[in-house]
Coordinates of C-alpha atoms and ligand atoms in Angstrom, one line a residue:
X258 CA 21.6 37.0 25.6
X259 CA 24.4 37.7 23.5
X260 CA 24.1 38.9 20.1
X261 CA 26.8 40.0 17.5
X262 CA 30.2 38.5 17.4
X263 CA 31.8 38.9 20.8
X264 CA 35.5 39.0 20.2
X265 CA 36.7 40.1 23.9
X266 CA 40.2 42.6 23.9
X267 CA 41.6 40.1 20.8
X268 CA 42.6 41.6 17.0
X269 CA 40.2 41.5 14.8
X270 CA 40.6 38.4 12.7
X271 CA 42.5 38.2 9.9
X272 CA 41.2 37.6 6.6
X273 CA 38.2 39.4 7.4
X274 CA 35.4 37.3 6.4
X275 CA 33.2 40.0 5.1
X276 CA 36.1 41.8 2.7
X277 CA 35.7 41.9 -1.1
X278 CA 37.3 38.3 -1.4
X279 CA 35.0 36.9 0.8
X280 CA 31.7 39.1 -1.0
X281 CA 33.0 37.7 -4.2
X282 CA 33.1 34.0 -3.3
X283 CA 29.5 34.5 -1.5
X284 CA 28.0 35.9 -4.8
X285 CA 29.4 33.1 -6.8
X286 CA 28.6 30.6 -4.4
X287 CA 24.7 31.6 -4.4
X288 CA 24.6 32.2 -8.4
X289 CA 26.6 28.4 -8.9
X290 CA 23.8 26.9 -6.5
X291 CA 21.0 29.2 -8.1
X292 CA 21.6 27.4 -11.6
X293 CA 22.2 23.9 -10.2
X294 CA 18.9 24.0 -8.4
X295 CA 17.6 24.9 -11.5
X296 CA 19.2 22.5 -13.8
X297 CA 17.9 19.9 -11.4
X298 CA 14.2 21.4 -11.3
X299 CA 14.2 21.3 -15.1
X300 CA 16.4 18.1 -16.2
X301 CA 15.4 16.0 -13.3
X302 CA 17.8 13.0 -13.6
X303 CA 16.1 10.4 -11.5
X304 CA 12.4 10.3 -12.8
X305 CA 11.6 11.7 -16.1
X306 CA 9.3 8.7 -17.6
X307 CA 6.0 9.8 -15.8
X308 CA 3.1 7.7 -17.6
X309 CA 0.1 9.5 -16.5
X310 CA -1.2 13.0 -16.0
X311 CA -0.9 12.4 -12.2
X312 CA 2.6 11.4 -12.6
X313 CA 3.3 14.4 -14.6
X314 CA 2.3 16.9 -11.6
X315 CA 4.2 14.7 -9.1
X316 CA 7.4 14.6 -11.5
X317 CA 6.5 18.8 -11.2
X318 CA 6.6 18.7 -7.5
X319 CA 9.7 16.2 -7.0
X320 CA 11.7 18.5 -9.3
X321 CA 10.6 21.6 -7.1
X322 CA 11.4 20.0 -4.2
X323 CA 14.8 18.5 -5.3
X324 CA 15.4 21.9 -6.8
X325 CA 15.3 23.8 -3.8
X326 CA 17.3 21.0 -2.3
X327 CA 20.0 21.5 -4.8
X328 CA 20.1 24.7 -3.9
X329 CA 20.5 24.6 0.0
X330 CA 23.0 21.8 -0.6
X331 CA 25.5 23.7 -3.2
X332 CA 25.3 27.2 -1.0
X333 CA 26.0 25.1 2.8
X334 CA 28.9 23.0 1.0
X335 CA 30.6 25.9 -1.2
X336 CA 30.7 28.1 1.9
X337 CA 31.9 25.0 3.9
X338 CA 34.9 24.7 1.8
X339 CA 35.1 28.4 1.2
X340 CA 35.6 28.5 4.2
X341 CA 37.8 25.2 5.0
X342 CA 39.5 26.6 2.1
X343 CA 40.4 30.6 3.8
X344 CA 39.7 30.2 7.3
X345 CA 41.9 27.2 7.9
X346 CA 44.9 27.3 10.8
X347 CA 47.9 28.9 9.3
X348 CA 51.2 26.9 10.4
X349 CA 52.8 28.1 14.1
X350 CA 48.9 29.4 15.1
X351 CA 47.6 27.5 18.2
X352 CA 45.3 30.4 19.5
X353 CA 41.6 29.5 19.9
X354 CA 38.8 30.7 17.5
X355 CA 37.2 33.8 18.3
X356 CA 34.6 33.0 20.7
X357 CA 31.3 33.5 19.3
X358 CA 28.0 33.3 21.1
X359 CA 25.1 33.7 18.3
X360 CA 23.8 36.2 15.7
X361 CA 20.3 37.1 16.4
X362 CA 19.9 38.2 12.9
X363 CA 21.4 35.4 11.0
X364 CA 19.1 33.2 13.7
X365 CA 15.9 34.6 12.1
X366 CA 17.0 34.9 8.5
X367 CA 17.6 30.7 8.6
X368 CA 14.4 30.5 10.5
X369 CA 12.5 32.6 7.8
X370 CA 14.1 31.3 5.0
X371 CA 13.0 27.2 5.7
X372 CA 9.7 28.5 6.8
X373 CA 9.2 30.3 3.5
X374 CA 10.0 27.2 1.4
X375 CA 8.2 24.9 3.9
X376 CA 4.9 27.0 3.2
X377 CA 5.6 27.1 -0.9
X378 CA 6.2 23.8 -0.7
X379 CA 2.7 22.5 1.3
X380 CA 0.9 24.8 -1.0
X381 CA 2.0 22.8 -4.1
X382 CA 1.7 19.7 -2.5
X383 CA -1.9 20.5 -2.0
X384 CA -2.4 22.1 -5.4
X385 CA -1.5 18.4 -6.6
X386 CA -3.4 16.4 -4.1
X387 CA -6.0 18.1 -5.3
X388 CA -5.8 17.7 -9.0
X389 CA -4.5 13.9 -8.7
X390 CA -8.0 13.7 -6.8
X391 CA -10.6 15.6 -8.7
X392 CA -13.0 13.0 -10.4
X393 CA -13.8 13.1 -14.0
X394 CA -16.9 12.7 -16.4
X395 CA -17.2 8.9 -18.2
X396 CA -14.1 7.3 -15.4
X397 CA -13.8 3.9 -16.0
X398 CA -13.9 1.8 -12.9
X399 CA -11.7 -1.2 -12.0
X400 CA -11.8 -3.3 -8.9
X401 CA -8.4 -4.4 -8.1
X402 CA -8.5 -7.3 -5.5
X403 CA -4.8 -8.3 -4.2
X404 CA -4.5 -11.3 -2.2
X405 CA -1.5 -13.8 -1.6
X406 CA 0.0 -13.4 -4.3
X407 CA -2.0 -12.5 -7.3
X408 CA -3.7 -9.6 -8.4
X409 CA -7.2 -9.6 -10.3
X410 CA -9.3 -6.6 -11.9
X411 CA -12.6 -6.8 -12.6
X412 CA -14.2 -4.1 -15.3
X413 CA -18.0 -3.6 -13.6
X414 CA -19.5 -2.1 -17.3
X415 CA -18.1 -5.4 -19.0
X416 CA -18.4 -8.2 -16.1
X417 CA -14.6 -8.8 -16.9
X418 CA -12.4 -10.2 -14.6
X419 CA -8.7 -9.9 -15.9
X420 CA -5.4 -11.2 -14.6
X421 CA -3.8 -8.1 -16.1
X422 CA -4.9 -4.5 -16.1
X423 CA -5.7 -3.0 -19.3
X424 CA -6.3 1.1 -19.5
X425 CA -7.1 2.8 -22.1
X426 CA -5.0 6.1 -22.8
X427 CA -6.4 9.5 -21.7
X428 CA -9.1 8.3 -20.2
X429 CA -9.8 8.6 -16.4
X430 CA -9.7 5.6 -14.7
X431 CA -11.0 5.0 -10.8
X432 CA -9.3 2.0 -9.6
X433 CA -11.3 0.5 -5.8
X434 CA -8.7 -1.8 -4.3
X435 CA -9.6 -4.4 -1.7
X436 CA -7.7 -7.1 -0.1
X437 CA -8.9 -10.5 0.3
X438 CA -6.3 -11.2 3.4
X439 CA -3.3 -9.2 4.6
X440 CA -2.4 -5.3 3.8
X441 CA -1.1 -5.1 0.0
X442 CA 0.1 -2.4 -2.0
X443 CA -0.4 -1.5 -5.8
X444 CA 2.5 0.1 -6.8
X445 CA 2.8 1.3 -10.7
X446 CA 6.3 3.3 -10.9
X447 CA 5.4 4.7 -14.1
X448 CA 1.9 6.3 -13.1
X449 CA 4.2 7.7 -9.6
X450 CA 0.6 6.2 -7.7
X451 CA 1.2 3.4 -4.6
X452 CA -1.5 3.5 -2.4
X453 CA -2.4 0.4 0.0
X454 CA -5.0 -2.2 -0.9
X455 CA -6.8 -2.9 3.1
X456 CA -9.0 -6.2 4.1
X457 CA -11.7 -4.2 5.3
X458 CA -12.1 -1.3 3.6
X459 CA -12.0 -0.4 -0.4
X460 CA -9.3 2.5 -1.1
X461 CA -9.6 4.2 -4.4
X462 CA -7.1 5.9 -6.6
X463 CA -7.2 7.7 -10.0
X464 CA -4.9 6.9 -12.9
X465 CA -5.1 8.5 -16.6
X466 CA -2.4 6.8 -18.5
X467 CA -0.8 9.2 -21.3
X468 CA 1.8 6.9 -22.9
X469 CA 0.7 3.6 -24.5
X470 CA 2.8 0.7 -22.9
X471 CA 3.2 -2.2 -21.0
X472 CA 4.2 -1.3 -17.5
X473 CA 4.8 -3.6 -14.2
X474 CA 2.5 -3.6 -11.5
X475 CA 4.2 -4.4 -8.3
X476 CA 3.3 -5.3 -4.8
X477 CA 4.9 -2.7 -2.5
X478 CA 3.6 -3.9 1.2
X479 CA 5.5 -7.1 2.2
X480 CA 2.9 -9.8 2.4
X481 CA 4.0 -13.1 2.9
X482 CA 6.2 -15.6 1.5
X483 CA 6.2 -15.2 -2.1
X484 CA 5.6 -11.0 -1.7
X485 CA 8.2 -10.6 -4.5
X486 CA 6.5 -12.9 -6.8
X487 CA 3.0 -10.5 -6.8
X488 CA 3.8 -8.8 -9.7
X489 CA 1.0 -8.2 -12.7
X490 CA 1.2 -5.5 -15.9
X491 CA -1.2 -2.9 -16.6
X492 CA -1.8 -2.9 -20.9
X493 CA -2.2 0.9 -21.9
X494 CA -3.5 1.0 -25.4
X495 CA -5.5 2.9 -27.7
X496 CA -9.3 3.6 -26.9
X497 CA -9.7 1.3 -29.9
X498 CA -7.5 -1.6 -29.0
X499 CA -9.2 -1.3 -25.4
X500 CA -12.7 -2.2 -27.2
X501 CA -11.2 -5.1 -29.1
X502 CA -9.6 -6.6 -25.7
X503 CA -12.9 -6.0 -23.9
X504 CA -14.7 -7.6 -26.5
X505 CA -12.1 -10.6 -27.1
X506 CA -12.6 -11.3 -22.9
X507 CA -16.2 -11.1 -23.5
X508 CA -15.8 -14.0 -25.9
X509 CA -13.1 -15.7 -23.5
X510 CA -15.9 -15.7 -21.1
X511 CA -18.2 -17.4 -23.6
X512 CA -15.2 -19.9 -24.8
X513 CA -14.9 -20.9 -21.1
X514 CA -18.3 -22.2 -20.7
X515 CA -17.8 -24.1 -23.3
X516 CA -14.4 -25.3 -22.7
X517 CA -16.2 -26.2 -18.7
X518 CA -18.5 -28.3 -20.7
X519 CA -15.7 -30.6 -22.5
X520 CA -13.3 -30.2 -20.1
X521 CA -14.7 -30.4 -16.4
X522 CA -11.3 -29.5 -14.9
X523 CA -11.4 -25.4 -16.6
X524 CA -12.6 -24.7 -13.7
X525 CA -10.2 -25.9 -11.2
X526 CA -7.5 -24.9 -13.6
X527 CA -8.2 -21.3 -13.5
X528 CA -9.2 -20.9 -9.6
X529 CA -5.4 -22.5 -9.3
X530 CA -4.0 -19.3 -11.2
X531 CA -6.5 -16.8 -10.6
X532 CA -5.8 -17.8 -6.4
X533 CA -1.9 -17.3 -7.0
X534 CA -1.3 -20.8 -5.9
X535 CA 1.2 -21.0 -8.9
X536 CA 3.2 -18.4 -7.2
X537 CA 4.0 -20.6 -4.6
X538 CA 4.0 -24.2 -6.5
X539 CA 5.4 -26.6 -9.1
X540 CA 2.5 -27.6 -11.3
X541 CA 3.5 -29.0 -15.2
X542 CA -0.3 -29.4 -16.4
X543 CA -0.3 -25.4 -15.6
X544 CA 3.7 -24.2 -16.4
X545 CA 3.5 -23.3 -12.9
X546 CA 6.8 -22.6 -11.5
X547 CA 6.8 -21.4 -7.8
X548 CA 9.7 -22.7 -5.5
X549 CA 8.0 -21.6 -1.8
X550 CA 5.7 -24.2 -1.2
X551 CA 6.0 -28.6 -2.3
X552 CA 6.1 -29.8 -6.3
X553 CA 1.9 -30.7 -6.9
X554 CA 2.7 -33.1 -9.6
X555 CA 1.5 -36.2 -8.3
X556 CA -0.9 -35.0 -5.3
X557 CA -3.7 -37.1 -6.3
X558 CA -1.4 -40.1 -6.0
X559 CA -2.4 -39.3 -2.4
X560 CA 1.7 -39.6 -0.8
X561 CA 0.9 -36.7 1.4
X562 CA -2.9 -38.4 2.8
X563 CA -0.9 -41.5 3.5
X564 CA 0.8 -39.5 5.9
X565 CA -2.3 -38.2 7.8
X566 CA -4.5 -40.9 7.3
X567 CA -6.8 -39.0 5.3
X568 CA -8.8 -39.6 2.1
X569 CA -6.8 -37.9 -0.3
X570 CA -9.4 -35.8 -1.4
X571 CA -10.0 -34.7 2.7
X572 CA -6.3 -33.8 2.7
X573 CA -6.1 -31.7 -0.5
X574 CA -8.8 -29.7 0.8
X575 CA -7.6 -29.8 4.3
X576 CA -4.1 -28.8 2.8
X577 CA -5.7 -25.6 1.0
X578 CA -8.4 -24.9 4.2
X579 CA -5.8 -25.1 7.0
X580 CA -2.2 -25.5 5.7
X581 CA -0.4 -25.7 8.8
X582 CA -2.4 -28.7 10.3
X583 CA 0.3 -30.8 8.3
X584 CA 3.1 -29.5 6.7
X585 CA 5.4 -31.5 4.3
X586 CA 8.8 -32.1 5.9
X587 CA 11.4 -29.9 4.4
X588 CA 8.6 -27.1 4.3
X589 CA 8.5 -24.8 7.2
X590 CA 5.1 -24.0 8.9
X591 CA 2.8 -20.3 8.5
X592 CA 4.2 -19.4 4.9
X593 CA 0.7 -20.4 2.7
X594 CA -1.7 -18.3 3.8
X595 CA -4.8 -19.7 6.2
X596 CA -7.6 -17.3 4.8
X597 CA -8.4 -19.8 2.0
X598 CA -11.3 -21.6 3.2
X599 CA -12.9 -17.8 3.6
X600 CA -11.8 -16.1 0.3
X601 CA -12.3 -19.3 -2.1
X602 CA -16.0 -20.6 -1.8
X603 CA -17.1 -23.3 -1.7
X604 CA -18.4 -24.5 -4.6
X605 CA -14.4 -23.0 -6.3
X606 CA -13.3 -24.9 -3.4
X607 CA -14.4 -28.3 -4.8
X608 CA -13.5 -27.4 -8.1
X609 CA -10.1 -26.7 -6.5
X610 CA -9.9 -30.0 -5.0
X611 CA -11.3 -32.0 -8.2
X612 CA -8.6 -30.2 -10.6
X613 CA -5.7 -31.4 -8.0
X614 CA -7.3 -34.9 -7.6
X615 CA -6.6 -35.8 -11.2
X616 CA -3.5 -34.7 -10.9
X617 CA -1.9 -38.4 -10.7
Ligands
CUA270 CU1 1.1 -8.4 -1.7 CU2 3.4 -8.0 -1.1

């Protein structure tokens, strides 16, 4: 094995690379790229909004990371065009490089050097696995459910379910996600926390929000059709605005029973939003706006169950049980999702059915 530059019978080259010129431009290089990884640990341009005390040690990490980055980056490009710059053919020389085998030193020096910032590196990252994990006194737990297309939270200690996620601020909350279908994925940029929401197993993940705000929730696993249109926001708010919301839904929940006892079609009304099926469809008696699936204005007129020869009440709920089994031309086939005679049950099911019925 070879080891320090073999030149053969030639003349040394000439500018040597290791004369003053060339020390100068080396220290300079490595003290520029020393204060831009440092400007870019400490003024991090691309995240700086972190929203909870999770996202404020992953903001920590990202900068370290991108830091040392920055650094690597400025030192391999300034020599490059230090060099590009010096070294470059002169005009009338045609002779070959010097020809160079390896440098056993400068092999373990860029061996050592990655290792070293490879090991710092997984050390943090553990340091704030850890801390983004370590459960609190008095959490408050949320049960996220995602299915196509909606999300819903349900608040345990209030028997709340909520079609947005309110937090209070700098309190721990445990959020245990579970799909009702297909793989999901609740995504908060602000809080820096994605983690996936599974069919058969509950995932948890733990957010304490520092800024009040209202911040998007997004779905980040593609999931069907109207993927895009899974979108919710999470309310952060004062421990004291929290209590009023909690108790306002508590009186929501008392409203509703009432409002099921002088309107019969409540019910219906809010298993069609609470399902996500205005994601997908036109529905005026509900603002719904969704452009994936058919217009349900009209559907109790009973168009589509002169087409199957159905009661129309047999194909409404046939339509929402197993969608593909007749599929309005213009529409294609597979895009609503077939898991609704399992997640919805029964009893929602007819309520379901009723509420689109009286649709005329
Ligand atoms: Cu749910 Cu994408």
């Amino acid at each position: 094995m070879s080891h320090e530059i073999s030149q053969g019978d030639r003349p040394a080259p000439s500018p040597s690379t290791f004369d003053n010129t060339g020390k100068l431009a080396a220290i300079l290089i490595g003290v520029a790229a020393a204060v831009a990884g440092f400007l870019m640990y400490r003024f991090n341009p691309f995240l700086n909004n972190a929203a909870s005390v999770q996202g404020v040690y992953v903001d920590n990490l990202f900068g370290i990371a991108t830091g040392i980055g920055t650094v690597v980056f400025v030192l391999v490009q300034g020599l490059l065009l230090y060099s590009i710059i010096r070294f470059h053919r002169q005009p009338g020389d045609d002779e070959d490089g010097p020809p160079i085998h390896g440098n056993t030193r400068l092999e373990i020096v860029w061996t050592i050097i990655p290792a070293v910032v490879v090991f710092i590196l997984s050390i943090l990252s553990y340091q704030v696995l850890a801390a983004n994990e370590r459960p609190a006194a008095n959490e408050l737990v949320v049960e996220v459910r995602g299915l196509q297309y909606a999300w819903q939270f349900y608040y345990p200690d209030y028997d709340i379910t909520s079609a947005d996620l309110h937090l209070p601020v700098d309190r721990q909350t445990r959020l245990r996600l579970r799909s009702n279908d297909v793989i999901h994925s609740f995504w908060v940029p602000e809080f820096r926390i994605k983690k996936d929401v599974m069919p058969d197993r509950v995932t948890e993940t733990l957010i304490t929000p520092i800024d009040e705000g209202v911040y998007p929730i997004v779905c980040a696993e593609l999931c069907g059709a109207a993927h895009a249109a899974m979108r919710a926001n999470v309310v952060v708010e004062s421990d004291g605005s929290f209590q009023q919301w909690v108790a306002s839904q508590g009186a929501a929940v008392a409203r509703e029973a009432q409002a099921a006892k002088a309107d019969p079609m409540a019910k219906g009304r809010q298993l069609f939003n609470q399902n996500g099926c205005n994601a997908c469809h036109v529905l005026t008696d509900e603002n719904a706006a969704g452009q994936v699936g058919p217009a349900l204005d009209g559907i109790g007129v009973g168009a589509g169950a002169q087409a199957t020869g159905q009661t129309v009440e047999e194909y409404i709920h046939a339509s929402i049980v197993a969608p593909n089994d007749y599929i309005v031309e213009g529409y294609p086939a597979n895009v609503m999702p077939g898991t609704y005679g399992t997640s919805i049950p029964e009893a929602d099911l007819e309520a379901l059915v009723d509420y689109l019925l009286a649709q005329q």
